[in-house]
Amino acid sequence: MSDAISFDTICAVATPPGTAGLSVVRVSGPSAVAAVRACFSTSVDLDVVPSHTIHYGWWRGGGGVIDSVTCSVYRAPHSYTGEDVIEIGCHGGLHVVDQIMTTLLDSGVRLADPGEFTKRAFLNHKLDLTQVEAVADLIASQSRIGAQTAARQLAGGFTKRLAALRTDLLDVCGLLELELDFSEEDVEFVDKEKLTETLRNIRSYARSLADTASSAEVLRSGFYCAVVGYPNAGKSSLFNALLSRDRAIVSDIAGTTRDYLEETIFVDGYAIHLYDTAGLRETEDSIELQGIRITTSLIEQSDLVLVVNDITVGNAHSDTLCTDLTSRFPDAKVVVVQNKVDGTDIVPANDERKIYCSALTGAGVPELRAFLARRVAESTSAVNDVLVNGRQAALLRSAADSLTQAIDGLGAQVSNEYITVDIRAAIRLLGDITGETWNVDVLDTIFSRFCIGK
Ligand code: GDP
């Protein structure tokens, strides 16, 4: 890839559509300053103002004044995209933004594709691919903890780790190649056991990082929790109590919830998606049966299943349901919530496996929320400052496989020449994670997650 990439000039609204206090229109490219200057009346000459300065003035177009705006000027290469960038801060009315965009498009600036600003940042070496992916995660992150982790990745946390691994692998390659240079003299100055140990450590680190991908997905998208149980156990009441509002219909008529409801709560920085589901019971009612089928598929998709039981009728229901669920969904994580303790002399409590509460009075509900947050924290504890995604995990696993070949080669006294081929393959695969080598398909997949203006 050449260092000098020339692009046309693009623009897009960087803020969400609708009325707001302010909106931001972004312009990037070689003629950004000229295009803005044509519409922006201000007391300074934008051609000569220093980078990272903000200027107040009037935006004009269609023969009149459109809005009073500020223009933030960033000069290449010290900008997000690495090009000349101007961010126009205007009032957030739909028409204001629309007219500013129209004047820019009329002056020959092109509407940006989704993610095109960030794509230019990558192509101009302002961000590597792990940072580009962190930008997408930061924007899309459902939880505070997910956003914080993405921010650390954006700051280069992943890049540094990968660079350290690559340096270690290059050192190993260097030693093996050096030994090869002296092969005629039959000197063996490389401690093969030590090298094998180093490669094993790097391999297990790469694998453990790849294994955090599903936990990272929980931080990115949230933790899914299905509330299931027999009709009238109090599922909808508990769903409402956890949300602290009346979202689901509560009724003592069995079979009221036939579809499912999904809502999100935020506890201790985690996003927890709750599903209120149709009661599980034998029924002939075709709509209720459909609801039960949906419940079954929600159980499969959930990270945790809360089996709500009406304690006033005993444990038989929840015992039967738990046995049934664990045999049908062996991977499901199931926890019983004993509800309606207000009708008994049981004290609301929470012993990690059985939770006692009253959805009606709210007793034990804060403890249940805290329990859910602890579950998310446990299930994501392996994630540190990197939100590994599917693409990265696949590359890490392939790199680990190449290292297995190198390790096997070392064990079988294979010539260093062949071993370094495998190690170099691992180095290349790690480089693909940051985007040292890339192809159009990879970029298209990554940028398809972005919105226009980013
Ligand atoms: P679902 O069918 O499992 O969703 O149950 P609902 O939430 O619709 O509740 C069924 C009935 O049980 C309603 O009359 C609720 O008011 C009642 N109920 C739910 N939770 C409690 C509770 O904690 N204590 C008492 N006493 N009644 C409850």
XYZ file of C-alpha atoms and ligand atoms in Angstrom:
482
model
C 0.000 0.000 0.000
C 1.369 3.393 -0.943
C 1.790 5.995 1.747
C 0.360 8.757 -0.400
C -3.314 7.973 -0.728
C -5.372 10.621 -2.421
C -9.079 10.784 -1.759
C -11.907 13.017 -2.783
C -13.645 15.186 -0.198
C -16.545 13.703 1.766
C -19.135 15.013 4.186
C -21.758 13.543 6.516
C -23.821 14.391 9.558
C -21.988 12.869 12.514
C -24.824 13.224 15.042
C -28.156 11.331 15.128
C -31.031 12.676 13.024
C -33.776 14.672 14.722
C -34.026 17.862 16.690
C -31.266 18.523 19.194
C -29.379 21.385 20.795
C -26.504 20.917 18.408
C -25.553 18.793 15.421
C -22.172 18.213 13.837
C -21.444 17.963 10.114
C -18.062 16.529 9.235
C -16.063 17.317 6.111
C -12.824 15.525 5.263
C -10.511 15.600 2.279
C -8.183 17.797 0.261
C -10.824 20.415 -0.564
C -12.498 20.469 2.876
C -11.270 23.989 3.676
C -12.171 25.370 0.224
C -15.668 23.830 0.343
C -16.385 25.230 3.804
C -14.879 28.647 2.997
C -17.346 29.007 0.099
C -20.338 28.950 2.490
C -18.918 30.162 5.787
C -18.643 33.901 6.545
C -16.194 34.575 9.333
C -13.640 37.183 10.355
C -10.637 34.937 9.695
C -9.163 33.347 6.607
C -9.735 29.583 7.015
C -6.904 28.914 4.575
C -4.322 30.147 7.053
C -5.787 29.480 10.509
C -3.767 26.988 12.568
C -4.895 23.422 13.120
C -7.109 22.654 16.119
C -8.794 26.049 16.199
C -12.494 26.902 16.320
C -14.083 29.786 14.414
C -17.487 31.366 14.736
C -19.463 32.709 11.791
C -22.532 32.389 9.556
C -23.354 29.584 7.187
C -24.864 30.883 3.985
C -26.560 29.168 1.081
C -29.460 29.482 -1.352
C -29.082 33.267 -1.271
C -29.527 33.644 2.476
C -28.311 32.887 5.955
C -28.820 29.295 7.161
C -27.394 29.268 10.689
C -24.753 30.659 13.015
C -22.142 27.927 13.345
C -18.677 27.119 14.623
C -16.095 25.432 12.437
C -13.377 23.342 14.093
C -10.362 23.076 11.822
C -7.977 20.102 11.906
C -5.197 20.107 9.368
C -3.685 17.008 7.783
C -2.140 14.874 9.104
C -3.244 15.897 12.617
C -6.884 14.905 12.328
C -9.077 11.842 12.835
C -8.830 10.831 9.175
C -5.308 12.127 8.622
C -6.717 14.584 6.065
C -7.905 18.178 6.373
C -11.060 17.919 8.479
C -13.612 20.555 9.393
C -16.361 19.858 11.883
C -19.261 22.250 11.581
C -21.189 22.664 14.816
C -24.675 23.955 13.994
C -28.076 24.095 15.657
C -29.717 20.710 15.775
C -32.812 21.387 13.654
C -33.540 18.922 10.860
C -33.707 21.678 8.239
C -30.541 23.446 9.346
C -28.522 20.238 9.006
C -30.234 19.416 5.734
C -29.458 22.826 4.219
C -25.823 22.763 5.336
C -25.446 19.320 3.766
C -27.109 20.532 0.565
C -24.719 23.479 0.213
C -21.725 21.165 0.693
C -23.017 18.570 -1.776
C -23.758 21.352 -4.287
C -20.161 22.493 -4.012
C -18.939 19.071 -5.169
C -18.298 17.397 -1.823
C -19.504 13.781 -1.845
C -21.741 12.138 0.795
C -19.554 9.753 2.841
C -20.192 6.013 2.849
C -20.855 4.304 6.212
C -17.629 4.280 8.231
C -15.700 6.123 5.535
C -14.090 8.634 7.928
C -12.750 5.778 10.054
C -11.733 3.820 6.942
C -9.645 6.806 5.845
C -8.152 6.954 9.356
C -7.079 3.323 8.907
C -5.752 3.786 5.368
C -3.809 6.869 6.531
C -2.304 4.862 9.429
C -4.051 6.888 12.129
C -5.692 3.758 13.566
C -4.964 0.058 13.171
C -7.747 -2.477 12.642
C -8.086 -3.355 16.348
C -8.610 0.348 17.039
C -11.090 0.651 14.169
C -13.030 -2.263 15.663
C -12.795 -0.595 19.074
C -14.420 2.528 17.615
C -17.359 0.398 16.386
C -17.576 -1.325 19.790
C -17.376 1.957 21.661
C -20.272 3.369 19.660
C -22.384 0.199 19.828
C -21.510 -0.863 23.358
C -24.580 -1.586 25.445
C -22.821 -1.409 28.782
C -20.494 0.976 30.592
C -17.991 -1.813 31.227
C -18.073 -2.750 27.505
C -17.532 0.874 26.504
C -14.642 1.241 28.974
C -12.994 -1.902 27.612
C -13.445 -0.687 24.022
C -11.894 2.658 25.012
C -8.814 0.855 26.359
C -8.600 -1.082 23.092
C -8.911 2.193 21.168
C -6.021 3.544 23.233
C -3.915 0.742 21.768
C -4.157 -1.971 24.454
C -4.593 -4.798 21.959
C -2.018 -3.393 19.556
C 0.614 -3.377 22.309
C -0.084 -6.965 23.316
C 0.103 -8.175 19.735
C 3.289 -6.215 19.135
C 4.873 -7.883 22.202
C 3.905 -11.345 20.911
C 5.278 -10.593 17.462
C 8.545 -9.298 18.924
C 8.956 -12.502 20.952
C 8.258 -14.616 17.866
C 10.662 -12.567 15.743
C 13.341 -13.111 18.407
C 12.794 -16.879 18.223
C 12.967 -16.744 14.410
C 16.132 -14.655 14.587
C 17.854 -17.217 16.812
C 16.811 -20.149 14.640
C 17.988 -18.361 11.491
C 21.287 -17.441 13.099
C 21.878 -21.062 13.977
C 21.105 -21.916 10.385
C 23.867 -19.535 9.236
C 26.344 -21.530 11.299
C 24.960 -24.919 10.329
C 28.145 -25.846 8.452
C 30.112 -25.495 11.646
C 27.716 -27.750 13.509
C 27.234 -25.325 16.388
C 24.024 -25.520 18.302
C 23.683 -22.396 20.351
C 19.923 -22.329 20.597
C 18.360 -23.933 23.651
C 15.528 -25.778 21.865
C 13.724 -26.547 25.102
C 13.661 -22.914 26.044
C 12.374 -21.964 22.605
C 9.686 -24.617 22.786
C 8.662 -23.241 26.163
C 8.469 -19.692 24.746
C 6.365 -20.867 21.793
C 4.078 -22.825 24.121
C 3.543 -19.756 26.285
C 2.726 -17.584 23.291
C 0.380 -20.256 21.941
C -1.498 -20.618 25.195
C -1.749 -16.831 25.530
C -3.138 -16.552 21.967
C -5.656 -19.293 22.704
C -6.727 -17.809 26.016
C -7.245 -14.451 24.323
C -9.328 -16.125 21.581
C -11.373 -17.864 24.274
C -12.488 -14.506 25.680
C -14.459 -13.736 22.485
C -17.795 -14.983 23.834
C -17.360 -13.059 27.108
C -16.397 -9.989 25.101
C -19.644 -10.396 23.169
C -21.522 -10.225 26.492
C -19.813 -6.917 27.286
C -20.459 -5.653 23.771
C -24.103 -6.692 23.378
C -25.277 -7.417 26.898
C -26.160 -10.432 29.023
C -29.362 -12.285 28.088
C -31.575 -13.591 30.854
C -34.856 -15.434 30.283
C -37.498 -15.372 33.015
C -39.418 -18.662 32.771
C -41.785 -20.666 34.937
C -45.268 -22.056 35.261
C -48.188 -19.719 34.582
C -48.973 -17.469 37.552
C -45.608 -18.037 39.236
C -45.089 -14.267 39.029
C -42.787 -13.984 35.993
C -44.342 -10.792 34.638
C -44.472 -9.307 38.146
C -40.794 -10.110 38.654
C -39.926 -8.739 35.190
C -41.672 -5.465 36.152
C -40.025 -5.412 39.582
C -36.568 -5.827 38.049
C -37.321 -3.003 35.593
C -38.879 -0.878 38.384
C -41.878 -0.143 36.156
C -45.060 -1.786 34.955
C -44.070 -3.020 31.526
C -45.741 -6.444 31.392
C -49.399 -7.190 32.076
C -49.824 -8.914 35.423
C -52.886 -11.076 35.847
C -53.989 -14.085 37.817
C -55.463 -15.526 34.608
C -52.995 -18.200 33.498
C -51.565 -17.911 29.976
C -51.667 -14.080 29.732
C -48.117 -13.708 28.375
C -48.245 -15.427 25.001
C -45.571 -13.486 23.167
C -42.384 -12.415 24.869
C -41.186 -9.022 26.048
C -37.607 -7.831 26.068
C -36.262 -4.983 28.160
C -32.825 -3.978 29.334
C -31.685 -3.070 32.825
C -28.283 -1.629 33.705
C -26.719 -2.888 36.907
C -23.189 -2.011 38.061
C -22.250 -0.964 34.505
C -23.540 -4.126 32.850
C -26.420 -4.336 30.367
C -28.797 -7.179 31.184
C -31.514 -8.015 28.668
C -34.521 -9.615 30.346
C -37.086 -11.716 28.507
C -40.540 -12.152 30.018
C -41.784 -15.385 28.494
C -44.976 -17.376 28.084
C -45.666 -19.711 31.010
C -44.545 -23.270 30.409
C -47.441 -25.697 30.803
C -49.341 -28.379 28.921
C -51.863 -26.605 26.716
C -53.966 -27.127 23.605
C -54.246 -23.409 22.859
C -52.393 -22.876 19.582
C -51.301 -19.280 20.340
C -50.048 -20.277 23.772
C -48.209 -23.208 22.175
C -46.455 -20.790 19.823
C -45.466 -18.710 22.851
C -44.021 -21.813 24.496
C -42.026 -22.584 21.347
C -40.625 -19.040 21.400
C -39.759 -19.470 25.091
C -37.803 -22.600 24.201
C -35.745 -20.730 21.628
C -35.165 -17.822 24.060
C -33.835 -20.299 26.630
C -31.337 -21.525 24.050
C -30.146 -17.971 23.376
C -29.911 -16.896 27.007
C -26.829 -16.669 29.174
C -28.942 -17.383 32.255
C -32.409 -18.789 32.856
C -34.351 -17.637 35.911
C -36.953 -20.250 36.833
C -39.607 -18.390 38.803
C -41.550 -20.497 41.253
C -44.571 -19.709 43.375
C -43.260 -20.830 46.760
C -46.768 -20.818 48.236
C -47.611 -23.885 46.142
C -44.374 -25.680 47.045
C -41.296 -26.693 45.085
C -42.832 -29.304 42.821
C -43.213 -26.935 39.836
C -39.705 -25.544 39.892
C -38.172 -28.974 40.578
C -39.961 -30.465 37.563
C -39.055 -27.487 35.364
C -35.398 -27.500 36.391
C -35.073 -31.222 35.731
C -36.772 -30.803 32.383
C -34.717 -27.747 31.372
C -31.374 -29.206 32.363
C -32.066 -32.397 30.432
C -33.281 -30.555 27.323
C -30.696 -27.760 27.472
C -27.613 -29.252 29.107
C -25.617 -26.059 28.535
C -28.225 -23.760 30.053
C -27.372 -22.045 33.319
C -30.473 -22.285 35.463
C -31.236 -20.516 38.741
C -34.453 -20.845 40.730
C -36.176 -17.748 42.064
C -38.637 -18.576 44.805
C -41.278 -15.879 44.492
C -44.205 -14.757 46.678
C -42.358 -15.067 49.981
C -44.740 -12.392 51.306
C -47.335 -15.132 51.614
C -45.017 -17.197 53.805
C -42.758 -16.787 56.813
C -39.629 -17.226 54.635
C -37.173 -14.323 54.876
C -36.096 -12.975 51.426
C -32.543 -14.154 50.852
C -30.095 -15.010 48.154
C -27.712 -17.938 48.478
C -26.373 -17.854 44.873
C -28.332 -20.962 43.881
C -31.778 -20.179 45.268
C -33.168 -16.727 45.544
C -36.176 -15.838 47.681
C -38.116 -12.708 46.897
C -41.473 -11.083 46.544
C -42.176 -9.435 43.205
C -45.276 -7.942 44.828
C -43.574 -6.131 47.743
C -40.149 -5.802 46.095
C -38.427 -7.626 48.961
C -35.310 -9.412 47.708
C -35.470 -7.752 44.265
C -32.401 -5.473 44.744
C -30.489 -8.569 45.865
C -31.638 -10.374 42.709
C -30.379 -7.462 40.577
C -27.038 -7.575 42.395
C -26.921 -11.346 41.889
C -27.423 -10.887 38.131
C -24.618 -8.307 37.988
C -22.313 -10.713 39.842
C -23.159 -13.405 37.287
C -22.240 -11.083 34.405
C -19.036 -10.039 36.176
C -18.072 -13.695 36.678
C -18.858 -14.649 33.100
C -16.772 -11.772 31.733
C -13.926 -11.793 34.251
C -11.479 -13.151 31.649
C -11.894 -9.992 29.545
C -9.278 -7.440 30.384
C -8.639 -4.512 28.079
C -9.513 -6.170 24.797
C -12.914 -6.992 23.308
C -11.840 -9.883 21.096
C -14.264 -10.399 18.201
C -14.869 -13.369 15.901
C -12.425 -12.204 13.226
C -9.642 -11.677 15.736
C -10.363 -14.951 17.571
C -10.132 -16.919 14.299
C -6.761 -15.313 13.492
C -5.462 -15.955 17.026
C -6.475 -19.624 16.752
C -4.830 -19.977 13.323
C -1.663 -18.393 14.728
C -1.780 -20.882 17.625
C -2.108 -23.746 15.103
C 0.956 -22.531 13.210
C 2.851 -22.447 16.502
C 1.765 -26.037 17.198
C 3.419 -27.025 13.916
C 6.574 -25.145 14.908
C 6.583 -26.787 18.358
C 6.082 -30.241 16.813
C 8.872 -29.474 14.345
C 11.253 -28.529 17.145
C 10.385 -31.772 18.965
C 11.018 -33.805 15.807
C 14.406 -32.118 15.178
C 13.116 -30.705 11.892
C 15.482 -28.225 10.217
C 15.232 -24.664 11.548
C 14.384 -23.525 8.044
C 10.968 -25.226 8.203
C 10.270 -24.200 11.748
C 10.781 -20.535 10.946
C 8.248 -20.839 8.109
C 5.581 -21.815 10.659
C 6.620 -19.109 13.097
C 6.555 -16.503 10.344
C 3.063 -17.691 9.386
C 1.990 -17.053 13.003
C 3.601 -13.597 12.904
C 1.718 -12.785 9.707
C -1.589 -13.948 11.177
C -1.061 -11.749 14.235
C -0.284 -8.893 11.833
C -3.603 -9.499 10.073
C -5.350 -8.705 13.359
C -3.982 -5.162 13.386
C -4.356 -4.861 9.616
C -0.711 -4.868 8.594
C -1.970 -6.850 5.668
C -5.606 -6.569 4.643
C -7.906 -7.115 1.742
C -10.996 -5.322 0.534
C -13.362 -8.058 1.814
C -12.008 -7.768 5.347
C -12.389 -3.987 5.291
C -15.911 -4.230 3.841
C -16.977 -6.611 6.614
C -15.512 -4.418 9.320
C -16.932 -1.163 7.992
C -20.379 -2.640 7.362
C -20.912 -2.267 11.127
C -20.443 1.478 10.953
C -22.983 4.195 10.392
C -22.708 7.173 8.047
C -20.777 9.986 9.691
C -18.345 7.720 11.566
P -46.950 -14.948 35.439
O -48.106 -15.636 34.814
O -45.948 -15.932 35.927
O -46.348 -13.888 34.591
O -47.504 -14.256 36.785
P -47.976 -12.766 37.011
O -46.832 -11.859 37.235
O -48.972 -12.360 35.974
O -48.688 -12.926 38.430
C -49.709 -13.871 38.640
C -50.444 -13.479 39.911
O -49.574 -13.611 41.026
C -50.898 -12.024 39.918
O -52.161 -11.948 40.550
C -49.832 -11.318 40.746
O -50.320 -10.162 41.401
C -49.486 -12.398 41.737
N -48.121 -12.226 42.236
C -46.972 -12.110 41.498
N -45.904 -11.993 42.313
C -46.359 -12.048 43.569
C -45.740 -11.996 44.869
O -44.528 -11.856 45.016
N -46.558 -12.109 45.936
C -47.900 -12.273 45.827
N -48.591 -12.387 46.946
N -48.504 -12.328 44.638
C -47.761 -12.220 43.515
